[in-house]
Amino acid sequence: MSIGNTDETVATDAIVPDSITATALPANGDGLVSRKPTARVQVVKPLEVSTDTAQKHPPNSLRNTGIVSVFFWLVDELRRKSTGSTSTINLFITYFNHAILLIIFFIISIYKNYLYVRRRIHLKFLNLTYFPNKSPHIIRDDVNKLSRIPKRVSCIVNFKDEEEENGGIDGLINDISELTAWSVSAGIQELSIYEYNGVINDYYLELNRYINKNLKNYFGTEYVPNISIKSPHSSKVLVNKPEKPIDLYVNLLSKVDGKPTIVELTKTISELAINRELSVKDITIDLINDELVELVGSEPDLMIIFNPNLDLQDYPPWHIRLTELYWEPDNKDITYAVFIRALQNYAKAKVNVGK
């Protein structure tokens, strides 16, 4: 390869990069071509990254959503979508659709807030009407008006945060002690307390001590009902006076007493059948029912859900086949008014047992 005496000449067999293209020129006597290299650089345009990464959600009609904030959000969406639109018809349709959505949203919001206020006022009125005043005689008078009462009652309660009113473990223990006193006064034989995480299982002694203290406030120090407290997945059973008959059995349930228990029972029965320790013909509905009753407890006649909506929270499904369910909408407090209204609803209910 030879190079001429000028910087503007390159050999004809020189390697030209992909991004450089040479313009062909007439060759001189030395077999060289004279040209000025023309560079063509391929410019790669960077990808445009959208800055609007926030996920859009439809307007929510729940009470905790501000009507004013949703209104401004819809107006902003309308302004953003209508920017650059040149069609008058499309712009009119967009405004019309958003106006319809706003009207529907406001109607639903007003209706839901009206129901919420009405229910809260109704609950306040019930709390004033039904007030036990820590007297078992008042509770007995309310129960005597009913045609029947349940023998077994189950209550779904929630563990509240420390910041909330009557929250924390102390609030939960106080609620359970009140439910125990109301159940004893009403003549209920068995009370099941279901808390999803089973937090109360670590406070057996505190719960037993507070229940006895609360029962003394109701019945006095001379006659204190005898209570038995136990948990299906624990060997702990607390009885104040073992030599005397039990007035009320209190069972503490949690999520492990539901579907996980059914799964473990299924595995056990399968292993027994494989090892020929149990015949397949002996595996019946009655056998499974007897085992689950022994592991968890009997099926309650009435379940009181102290939640603003119907939420069973993974309650043992086998034990609510014929259970009467009761809850008060927009209520999350454990009050005597809800308790006695549940008993009244049970007395009026008609249970049809099918085969």
CSV table of C-alpha atoms in Angstrom, one decimal, residues 19 21 53 72 78 99 101 110 137 155 175 177 183 206 209 220 229 233 247 253 262 271 295 345 351:
chain,number,residue,atom,x,y,z
A,19,SER,CA,-20.2,4.8,9.1
A,21,THR,CA,-18.7,6.4,2.7
A,53,THR,CA,-45.6,6.4,35.6
A,72,PHE,CA,-60.4,17.9,40.6
A,78,LEU,CA,-60.6,16.0,31.1
A,99,ALA,CA,-70.4,15.2,33.2
A,101,LEU,CA,-69.7,10.2,35.4
A,110,ILE,CA,-74.3,11.3,48.8
A,137,HIS,CA,-80.5,-8.9,85.9
A,155,CYS,CA,-67.8,-14.0,67.9
A,175,ASP,CA,-63.8,-6.9,74.9
A,177,SER,CA,-64.2,-10.1,79.2
A,183,SER,CA,-72.9,-14.7,77.7
A,206,GLU,CA,-53.9,-11.9,81.9
A,209,ARG,CA,-57.5,-12.6,85.6
A,220,GLY,CA,-70.4,-9.6,93.1
A,229,ILE,CA,-60.7,-21.1,79.0
A,233,HIS,CA,-54.1,-26.0,69.5
A,247,ASP,CA,-70.9,-22.2,83.8
A,253,LEU,CA,-59.8,-19.8,67.9
A,262,ILE,CA,-58.8,-29.8,57.7
A,271,GLU,CA,-51.7,-42.1,55.9
A,295,LEU,CA,-60.0,-30.8,67.3
A,345,ASN,CA,-82.4,-12.0,65.3
A,351,VAL,CA,-83.6,-22.9,60.3
